[in-house]
Coordinates of C-alpha atoms in Angstrom, one line a residue:
M54 CA 169.1 122.7 148.5
L55 CA 169.6 123.8 145.0
L56 CA 167.2 122.4 142.2
N57 CA 168.5 122.3 138.5
K58 CA 166.1 124.2 136.0
N59 CA 166.6 122.4 132.8
T60 CA 164.7 125.3 131.1
N61 CA 164.9 125.8 127.1
D62 CA 165.1 129.4 126.0
N63 CA 164.8 128.6 122.3
F64 CA 161.2 129.0 122.1
T65 CA 158.6 131.9 121.7
P66 CA 155.9 132.2 123.5
R67 CA 153.6 133.4 120.4
Q68 CA 152.0 130.3 118.4
L69 CA 153.0 130.0 114.5
K70 CA 149.7 130.5 112.6
L71 CA 149.6 129.6 109.2
P72 CA 146.6 131.4 107.2
L73 CA 144.5 128.6 105.2
D74 CA 143.3 131.0 102.7
I75 CA 145.1 134.1 101.8
E76 CA 142.8 135.6 100.2
K77 CA 140.4 136.2 103.0
I78 CA 143.5 138.6 104.7
I79 CA 144.0 140.7 101.5
D80 CA 141.3 143.3 101.4
I81 CA 138.3 142.7 98.7
S82 CA 139.4 146.3 97.1
D83 CA 143.3 145.9 96.7
P84 CA 144.8 146.6 93.7
V85 CA 146.5 142.7 93.3
Y86 CA 142.9 141.6 92.4
T87 CA 142.6 144.5 89.6
L88 CA 145.8 143.1 88.1
C89 CA 144.5 139.3 88.3
E90 CA 141.5 140.2 86.3
V91 CA 143.3 142.0 83.5
M92 CA 145.8 139.2 83.1
D93 CA 143.4 136.5 83.4
H94 CA 141.9 138.0 80.3
I95 CA 145.0 137.8 78.3
D96 CA 146.6 134.9 76.7
L97 CA 150.3 134.9 77.3
T98 CA 151.1 131.5 76.3
R99 CA 152.2 133.0 72.9
Y100 CA 155.0 135.1 74.4
F101 CA 156.5 132.5 76.8
V102 CA 157.6 129.4 75.1
E103 CA 158.6 126.9 77.7
K104 CA 161.8 125.1 77.2
D105 CA 162.6 121.6 77.9
C106 CA 165.3 121.7 80.5
K107 CA 166.3 118.3 81.9
I108 CA 168.9 119.3 84.2
G109 CA 169.4 122.5 86.5
R110 CA 166.8 124.0 88.6
P111 CA 163.2 123.9 87.6
R112 CA 161.9 127.0 85.5
C113 CA 160.2 129.8 87.0
D114 CA 156.2 130.4 85.9
S115 CA 156.6 133.1 83.5
D116 CA 152.9 134.1 83.8
K117 CA 153.6 134.5 87.7
M118 CA 156.9 136.6 87.3
L119 CA 155.0 138.8 84.6
K120 CA 152.3 139.4 87.2
I121 CA 154.7 140.2 90.1
I122 CA 156.9 142.6 88.0
L123 CA 153.7 144.6 86.6
F124 CA 152.0 144.5 90.3
T125 CA 155.4 146.3 91.2
F126 CA 155.5 148.9 88.7
M127 CA 151.7 149.2 89.1
E128 CA 152.3 150.1 93.1
H129 CA 155.5 151.8 93.0
G130 CA 156.1 152.8 89.2
I131 CA 159.7 151.8 89.4
S132 CA 161.3 149.7 91.9
S133 CA 164.6 147.8 92.0
L134 CA 165.2 144.2 91.5
R135 CA 166.5 143.4 95.0
N136 CA 163.1 145.3 96.0
I137 CA 161.2 143.0 94.4
E138 CA 162.5 140.0 95.7
K139 CA 162.2 141.0 99.1
L140 CA 158.6 142.0 98.4
C141 CA 158.2 138.2 97.3
R142 CA 159.3 137.3 100.9
T143 CA 157.7 140.1 103.2
D144 CA 154.6 141.1 101.2
I145 CA 151.2 138.7 101.3
R146 CA 150.0 139.8 98.1
Y147 CA 153.2 139.0 96.2
M148 CA 152.7 135.7 97.9
Y149 CA 149.4 135.3 96.5
L150 CA 150.7 136.0 92.9
L151 CA 153.5 133.6 93.5
D152 CA 150.6 130.7 94.4
G153 CA 153.0 128.3 96.1
M154 CA 156.0 129.1 93.9
K155 CA 159.5 129.9 95.8
A156 CA 160.5 133.4 95.4
P157 CA 162.7 134.2 92.5
S158 CA 166.1 136.0 93.1
F159 CA 166.8 139.4 91.9
A160 CA 169.0 137.9 89.2
T161 CA 166.1 135.8 88.2
F162 CA 163.8 138.8 87.6
G163 CA 166.6 140.7 85.5
N164 CA 167.0 137.7 83.2
F165 CA 163.5 137.4 82.7
I166 CA 162.9 141.2 81.6
R167 CA 165.9 141.4 79.8
N168 CA 165.5 137.9 77.8
E169 CA 161.6 137.4 77.8
L170 CA 159.9 140.8 78.0
T171 CA 162.2 142.8 75.6
T172 CA 160.7 141.7 72.5
S173 CA 157.0 140.8 73.9
I174 CA 156.4 143.8 76.5
E175 CA 155.1 146.1 73.5
Q176 CA 152.3 143.6 72.4
I177 CA 151.6 142.8 76.2
F178 CA 151.4 146.5 76.6
I179 CA 148.6 146.4 73.7
D180 CA 146.7 143.5 74.9
I181 CA 146.1 145.2 78.5
N182 CA 145.2 148.0 76.8
S183 CA 142.9 146.4 74.6
Y184 CA 140.9 145.0 77.7
I185 CA 141.2 148.1 79.6
F186 CA 139.7 150.3 76.8
D187 CA 136.9 147.8 75.9
Q188 CA 135.8 147.8 79.8
E189 CA 136.2 151.9 79.9
H190 CA 134.7 152.5 76.4
V191 CA 138.0 154.7 75.8
D192 CA 137.7 157.1 72.8
L193 CA 140.4 156.6 70.6
H194 CA 139.7 159.6 68.4
H195 CA 140.8 162.2 70.5
T196 CA 144.7 161.8 71.7
Y197 CA 146.3 164.2 73.7
I198 CA 150.3 164.4 73.0
D199 CA 153.0 165.4 75.2
G200 CA 156.6 164.7 75.7
T201 CA 159.2 165.1 78.3
K202 CA 163.1 164.9 78.3
I203 CA 164.2 162.1 80.9
E204 CA 167.8 161.9 81.7
A205 CA 169.7 158.8 80.5
N206 CA 171.8 156.2 82.2
A207 CA 174.7 157.6 80.9
N208 CA 177.9 160.0 82.3
R209 CA 177.2 163.3 82.2
Y210 CA 180.9 164.4 80.6
T211 CA 180.9 162.0 77.9
W212 CA 179.6 163.8 74.9
V213 CA 180.9 163.5 71.2
W214 CA 179.9 166.7 68.9
K215 CA 179.3 165.6 65.4
K216 CA 180.3 169.3 64.2
S217 CA 183.4 169.1 66.2
C218 CA 184.3 165.9 64.6
I219 CA 183.9 167.2 61.0
K220 CA 185.7 170.4 61.8
N221 CA 188.6 168.2 63.3
R222 CA 188.9 166.0 60.5
N223 CA 189.0 168.7 57.8
K224 CA 192.1 169.9 60.2
V225 CA 193.5 166.2 59.4
F226 CA 192.8 166.3 55.9
E227 CA 195.3 169.6 55.6
K228 CA 197.8 168.1 57.7
I229 CA 197.9 164.7 55.5
S230 CA 198.4 167.2 52.5
L231 CA 201.2 168.6 54.1
L232 CA 202.6 165.7 55.0
I233 CA 202.3 163.9 51.6
D234 CA 204.4 167.2 50.3
T235 CA 206.9 166.5 52.9
M236 CA 207.3 162.7 51.8
N237 CA 207.4 163.7 48.3
S238 CA 209.8 166.5 48.4
E239 CA 212.4 164.8 51.1
I240 CA 211.9 161.0 50.1
L241 CA 210.1 159.9 47.4
S242 CA 211.2 162.3 44.5
F243 CA 214.4 160.7 44.7
L244 CA 212.6 157.2 44.0
N245 CA 210.7 158.7 41.3
V246 CA 207.6 158.0 43.1
K247 CA 205.1 160.4 43.8
L248 CA 202.0 160.3 46.2
E249 CA 198.6 162.0 45.2
K250 CA 197.2 164.7 47.2
R251 CA 193.3 164.9 47.6
D252 CA 190.9 167.6 49.1
E253 CA 189.7 164.7 51.3
Y254 CA 191.0 161.4 52.2
A255 CA 189.0 158.3 53.0
I256 CA 190.2 155.8 55.1
D257 CA 191.0 153.3 52.2
Y258 CA 193.1 155.5 50.4
V259 CA 195.2 156.7 53.7
E260 CA 196.0 153.0 54.1
A261 CA 196.9 152.7 50.4
L262 CA 199.4 155.7 50.9
L263 CA 201.1 154.0 53.7
E264 CA 201.4 150.6 51.8
S265 CA 202.7 152.4 49.0
Y266 CA 205.4 154.5 51.3
Q267 CA 206.4 151.3 52.9
K268 CA 207.1 149.6 49.6
A269 CA 208.8 152.3 47.8
I270 CA 211.6 152.7 50.8
N271 CA 211.4 148.7 51.9
L272 CA 210.4 150.0 55.0
E273 CA 210.5 147.2 58.0
V274 CA 207.9 148.1 60.5
S275 CA 209.6 145.6 62.7
K276 CA 212.6 147.2 63.4
F277 CA 211.1 150.2 64.7
V278 CA 212.7 151.7 67.8
S279 CA 211.3 153.6 70.6
G280 CA 211.9 155.2 74.0
A281 CA 215.0 156.7 75.7
G282 CA 218.2 156.4 73.8
H283 CA 217.0 155.7 70.4
K284 CA 216.7 158.0 67.2
K285 CA 213.8 157.6 64.9
S286 CA 214.4 157.6 61.3
I287 CA 212.8 160.5 59.0
H288 CA 211.2 157.3 57.3
Q289 CA 210.0 155.9 60.6
K290 CA 208.8 159.5 61.7
Q291 CA 206.7 160.3 58.5
Y292 CA 205.3 156.5 58.7
Q293 CA 204.1 156.8 62.2
E294 CA 202.9 160.6 61.6
M295 CA 200.5 159.2 59.1
Q296 CA 199.6 156.3 61.0
G297 CA 198.5 158.4 63.6
Y298 CA 196.5 160.4 61.0
L299 CA 194.7 157.3 59.9
E300 CA 193.7 156.3 63.5
R301 CA 192.4 160.0 64.0
L302 CA 190.2 159.5 60.8
K303 CA 188.8 156.3 61.9
K304 CA 187.7 157.8 65.1
Y305 CA 186.2 160.5 63.7
A306 CA 184.5 158.2 60.9
K307 CA 182.9 156.5 64.0
H308 CA 181.4 159.2 66.0
I309 CA 180.1 161.0 62.8
E310 CA 178.4 157.4 62.0
V311 CA 177.1 156.9 65.3
C312 CA 175.6 160.4 65.6
G313 CA 173.9 159.5 62.0
E314 CA 171.9 162.4 59.5
R315 CA 169.7 163.8 62.5
R316 CA 171.7 164.0 65.4
N317 CA 174.4 166.4 66.2
S318 CA 175.9 164.6 69.4
Y319 CA 175.8 161.4 71.7
S320 CA 177.2 159.9 74.6
K321 CA 179.9 157.2 74.8
T322 CA 178.1 155.7 77.8
D323 CA 174.8 155.3 76.0
Y324 CA 175.4 155.7 72.0
D325 CA 171.3 156.3 71.6
A326 CA 171.2 158.9 74.1
T327 CA 171.5 162.7 72.9
F328 CA 172.9 165.6 74.7
M329 CA 169.7 168.4 75.1
R330 CA 168.4 170.7 77.8
I331 CA 166.0 169.4 80.3
K332 CA 164.0 171.0 83.1
R333 CA 165.6 169.5 85.9
D334 CA 169.1 171.2 85.6
Y335 CA 170.8 170.2 88.9
M336 CA 174.1 171.6 87.6
G337 CA 172.8 175.2 87.5
N338 CA 174.6 176.0 84.7
D339 CA 172.3 175.3 81.6
Q340 CA 174.3 172.6 80.8
L341 CA 173.6 169.9 78.2
L342 CA 172.9 166.4 79.6
P343 CA 172.6 162.9 77.9
A344 CA 168.6 162.4 77.4
Y345 CA 165.7 160.8 75.8
N346 CA 162.8 162.5 74.3
M347 CA 159.8 160.3 75.8
Q348 CA 156.6 160.8 73.9
A349 CA 152.9 159.5 75.0
A350 CA 149.9 159.8 73.4
I351 CA 146.9 159.6 76.2
C352 CA 143.1 158.7 75.3
D353 CA 140.6 159.0 78.2
E354 CA 143.4 159.7 80.7
Y355 CA 145.2 156.2 79.8
I356 CA 148.5 155.9 77.8
A357 CA 147.6 154.4 74.7
V358 CA 150.9 154.8 72.7
I359 CA 154.6 155.4 74.1
D360 CA 157.8 156.2 72.3
A361 CA 161.6 157.1 72.9
K362 CA 163.2 159.4 70.2
P363 CA 166.8 160.6 70.9
Y364 CA 165.7 164.2 69.3
A365 CA 165.3 167.3 71.3
S366 CA 162.8 168.6 69.2
D367 CA 159.2 167.3 69.6
M368 CA 158.4 167.9 66.1
E369 CA 160.6 165.4 64.9
C370 CA 158.6 163.0 67.5
F371 CA 155.1 163.6 66.1
Q372 CA 155.1 161.5 62.9
P373 CA 156.7 158.4 64.2
L374 CA 153.9 158.5 67.5
M375 CA 151.6 158.6 65.0
E376 CA 152.3 155.7 62.6
K377 CA 152.8 153.6 65.8
F378 CA 149.4 154.7 66.8
N379 CA 148.0 153.9 63.4
A380 CA 150.0 150.5 63.5
T381 CA 148.7 149.6 67.1
Y382 CA 145.0 150.7 66.6
G383 CA 144.4 150.5 62.9
H384 CA 143.6 154.3 62.4
Y385 CA 144.9 157.7 63.1
P386 CA 143.5 159.7 65.8
T387 CA 140.8 162.2 64.5
Y388 CA 141.8 164.7 66.7
P389 CA 145.5 165.0 67.9
V390 CA 146.1 168.1 70.2
A391 CA 149.3 169.2 71.2
D392 CA 151.2 171.9 72.3
A393 CA 153.1 174.4 70.2
G394 CA 156.0 172.2 70.3
Y395 CA 154.6 170.1 67.7
G396 CA 153.1 172.8 65.3
S397 CA 155.1 172.7 62.0
Y398 CA 154.6 172.9 58.3
N399 CA 155.6 169.2 58.1
N400 CA 153.0 167.6 60.8
Y401 CA 150.3 169.9 59.5
L402 CA 150.4 168.4 56.1
Y403 CA 151.1 165.2 57.5
C404 CA 147.7 165.6 59.4
E405 CA 146.0 166.5 55.8
E406 CA 147.5 163.1 54.3
H407 CA 146.2 161.0 57.0
G408 CA 142.5 162.9 57.9
M409 CA 143.5 164.3 61.1
E410 CA 142.1 167.6 62.4
K411 CA 144.9 170.2 62.8
Y412 CA 144.7 171.0 66.7
M413 CA 148.4 171.5 67.3
K414 CA 149.6 175.0 68.3
F415 CA 152.4 176.6 66.4
T416 CA 155.5 178.6 67.8
M417 CA 153.8 181.9 67.9
F418 CA 150.3 181.3 68.7
E419 CA 149.8 183.1 72.0
R420 CA 151.3 185.9 70.7
E421 CA 149.0 185.5 67.5
T422 CA 145.7 185.3 69.5
K423 CA 146.7 186.9 72.8
N424 CA 148.7 189.8 71.8
Q425 CA 146.6 192.4 69.9
K426 CA 149.4 195.1 69.4
Y427 CA 151.4 192.0 67.6
H428 CA 148.3 190.6 65.7
Y429 CA 147.6 194.1 64.1
D430 CA 151.2 195.4 63.6
P431 CA 151.1 197.1 60.2
Y432 CA 154.6 196.1 59.9
R433 CA 154.1 192.7 59.4
A434 CA 154.4 191.2 56.2
V435 CA 151.0 189.3 56.7
N436 CA 149.2 192.6 57.5
F437 CA 150.7 194.3 54.4
K438 CA 148.0 195.6 51.8
R439 CA 147.9 194.5 48.1
D440 CA 147.5 196.8 45.2
E441 CA 145.2 195.8 42.1
H442 CA 147.8 193.9 40.4
G443 CA 148.7 191.9 43.6
N444 CA 152.0 193.5 44.7
L445 CA 152.7 194.1 48.5
I446 CA 152.6 197.7 49.5
C447 CA 154.3 198.8 52.7
P448 CA 152.9 201.4 55.2
N449 CA 154.9 204.1 53.1
N450 CA 153.3 203.1 49.9
K451 CA 156.4 201.2 48.2
K452 CA 156.0 198.4 46.4
F453 CA 157.6 194.9 47.4
I454 CA 159.2 193.2 44.1
Y455 CA 159.2 189.4 43.8
K456 CA 162.8 188.2 43.6
C457 CA 162.8 184.4 44.0
D458 CA 161.8 181.2 45.9
R459 CA 163.6 179.5 48.5
H460 CA 163.6 175.8 49.7
I461 CA 163.5 175.6 53.0
Y462 CA 166.3 173.3 55.3
K463 CA 165.2 169.7 56.0
N464 CA 161.3 170.0 54.6
Q465 CA 159.6 166.9 53.9
Y466 CA 157.0 168.4 51.7
G467 CA 159.2 170.6 49.5
R468 CA 158.4 173.5 51.5
T469 CA 159.3 177.1 49.7
E470 CA 159.3 180.7 51.0
E471 CA 158.8 183.5 48.4
I472 CA 161.6 186.4 49.0
Y473 CA 160.5 189.9 48.3
E474 CA 162.6 193.1 48.7
C475 CA 161.0 196.7 48.6
E476 CA 161.8 199.1 45.8
D477 CA 163.2 201.9 48.0
C478 CA 163.6 202.3 51.7
A479 CA 165.6 205.4 51.5
G480 CA 164.5 208.2 53.5
C481 CA 161.5 206.3 55.1
L482 CA 160.1 207.7 57.8
Y483 CA 158.9 204.1 59.4
R484 CA 162.3 202.6 59.0
S485 CA 163.2 202.5 62.3
E486 CA 160.2 200.6 63.1
C487 CA 160.1 198.6 60.1
C488 CA 163.3 197.4 59.0
K489 CA 165.4 196.2 61.5
R490 CA 168.8 196.4 58.8
A491 CA 171.2 199.4 59.2
H492 CA 171.8 199.6 55.3
G493 CA 169.8 198.3 52.1
N494 CA 166.1 197.7 51.4
R495 CA 163.8 195.5 53.5
T496 CA 163.3 192.0 52.7
I497 CA 160.5 189.7 53.8
R498 CA 160.0 185.8 53.2
L499 CA 156.2 184.7 52.9
N500 CA 154.6 181.3 52.5
R501 CA 151.0 181.7 52.1
E502 CA 150.0 178.0 52.5
L503 CA 151.2 178.0 55.8
T504 CA 149.7 181.6 56.4
E505 CA 146.4 179.8 55.6
I506 CA 147.3 176.8 57.9
H507 CA 148.1 178.7 61.0
K508 CA 144.6 180.8 60.3
E509 CA 142.6 177.2 60.2
V510 CA 144.6 176.3 63.4
I511 CA 143.6 179.3 65.3
N512 CA 139.9 178.7 64.3
N513 CA 140.2 175.3 65.2
L514 CA 141.6 175.9 68.6
E515 CA 139.3 179.2 69.5
S516 CA 136.4 177.1 68.9
I517 CA 134.3 175.6 71.9
H518 CA 135.3 172.3 71.0
G519 CA 139.1 173.2 70.7
A520 CA 138.7 175.3 74.0
L521 CA 137.7 171.5 75.8
L522 CA 140.5 169.9 73.9
C523 CA 143.1 172.1 75.0
M524 CA 141.8 172.2 78.9
N525 CA 141.7 168.5 78.6
R526 CA 145.2 168.4 77.0
S527 CA 146.7 170.1 80.0
I528 CA 145.0 167.9 82.6
Q529 CA 145.4 164.6 81.0
S530 CA 148.9 164.6 79.2
E531 CA 150.8 166.7 81.4
G532 CA 148.9 165.1 84.3
T533 CA 150.1 161.9 83.4
F534 CA 153.8 162.9 83.2
G535 CA 153.3 164.8 86.5
I536 CA 152.3 161.2 88.6
I537 CA 154.8 159.4 86.7
K538 CA 158.1 162.4 87.2
W539 CA 157.0 163.3 90.4
D540 CA 154.5 161.5 92.3
R541 CA 156.5 158.3 91.6
S542 CA 159.8 159.8 91.7
Y543 CA 160.9 158.8 88.0
K544 CA 163.6 161.3 86.8
R545 CA 166.3 159.3 85.6
L546 CA 166.5 156.2 83.0
F547 CA 167.9 152.7 84.5
R548 CA 168.8 151.2 81.4
R549 CA 170.9 151.9 78.4
G550 CA 170.0 151.6 74.7
E551 CA 166.9 152.7 72.8
K552 CA 165.3 149.1 73.0
A553 CA 165.8 148.8 76.8
V554 CA 165.0 152.5 77.2
I555 CA 161.4 151.4 75.4
L556 CA 161.2 148.4 77.4
E557 CA 161.4 150.3 80.6
F558 CA 159.2 152.8 79.6
T559 CA 156.5 150.4 78.4
L560 CA 156.6 148.9 81.8
I561 CA 156.1 151.9 83.7
S562 CA 153.0 152.6 81.2
C563 CA 151.6 149.2 81.9
G564 CA 151.9 149.8 85.4
Y565 CA 150.2 153.3 85.1
N566 CA 147.2 152.3 82.9
L567 CA 146.6 149.3 85.7
Y568 CA 147.0 151.9 88.2
K569 CA 144.7 154.1 86.6
Y570 CA 141.7 151.3 85.7
H571 CA 142.1 150.4 89.5
N572 CA 141.3 153.9 90.6
K573 CA 138.3 154.3 87.9
K574 CA 137.1 150.8 88.9
H575 CA 137.4 151.6 92.8
R576 CA 135.6 154.9 92.5
T577 CA 132.8 153.5 90.5
S578 CA 132.1 151.1 92.9
I579 CA 132.3 153.2 95.8
A580 CA 129.5 155.6 94.0
A581 CA 127.4 152.8 93.2

């Protein structure tokens, strides 16, 4: 006789056990406790104003949301919003930070970052640094500066070149002049009307030309014909041709305005991104890519100030970074140490103006200090002797005659160069080594002030203090970008626009400083 077995398969032999205290499960040396230590000493109420919402779902706690986001950047460097949502559901440390709050969705995190942190993240970064720097006694007088170019979140073939726009706009000017001649000779001369030509045409003036042409011949735009089987009149052809030139002028004017005075290109996908060469050239053809120049000032291995600029040259990024440093900490660093990408006449005088020592290499620093042949080259202008009247004398005992002073293009402090020309290079035995020109006398350019500045920089960097600073810069500043870019695989931006890029890089810097503070603190406790 068969027995009916009424068994239920919808069960598991493992008993569900809920921990009464999550803190007992998390290791005491976990980074989540370091994050809570720092954030508990920061007053976040001034950044997040609670709104009275009588309808809809309850609002998520802003403090908890911020802790979760910063902890993600502290642990992973950069992470997707969906991954943050997943971690809140599966990682017990994130549950500890939620403290009973329901795990927010990825859209909630995205809205919080976009709406709440865009304007406040830089001040939060300052508050985090203020606590960490006070605990670690960070020296803010020695700062190590470096920059890196990170590819923007923009399409690669969306470039706009300002010089090309200016060139094509000038061609349109010429075509407009030819069209005005045709209008005057073929149509308007019989009506005793004449359109005026110009060398350059403003958009308003071209619109006025179209309006004058339309009124002069009583042209009705609504009756224009198009398509197969319709023949356009000469009036319609000329009007539409001028209209096409007007649209092109508007397009070029917009492109030139977006580029501005200090840029030569931008991306149609991200207007603030500039095309520049980056080290990570996956195209393999030395092609320009849309990118931002990310700048950081490092103090005792911590990121003190960050900035993002659409300039390919580091020289243009130095002064804005130092101004941001001064606005944040109330003073300029005494010893700003940087590589040869920052050493320029403008930046050296800027350092003098604000009480900073000159510890930035210049372009030819390595050749000047390590290449003895170059340094003592008798054909270099700085090595020329002078006679009793102060005139420069070349190795062939010929005098150089002063010609004029020439202003240096885009120089902030009015830098000028003195131009000298040799009195006679004909038949000189040293011409092949001294003068590179095939014909004429040799001309040289001198700037005595810059030469003296270079000597001061060499003396500073070749001292014991300077050598230690250079060694520290290569360890701290380049090491910081090495961790961010290679250890944490942050090689391409996720957001578009300069403000959003600064928001993203500031979050990464917050996570980096928290991560560095935890490691130092953990090492100290182990050593003790």
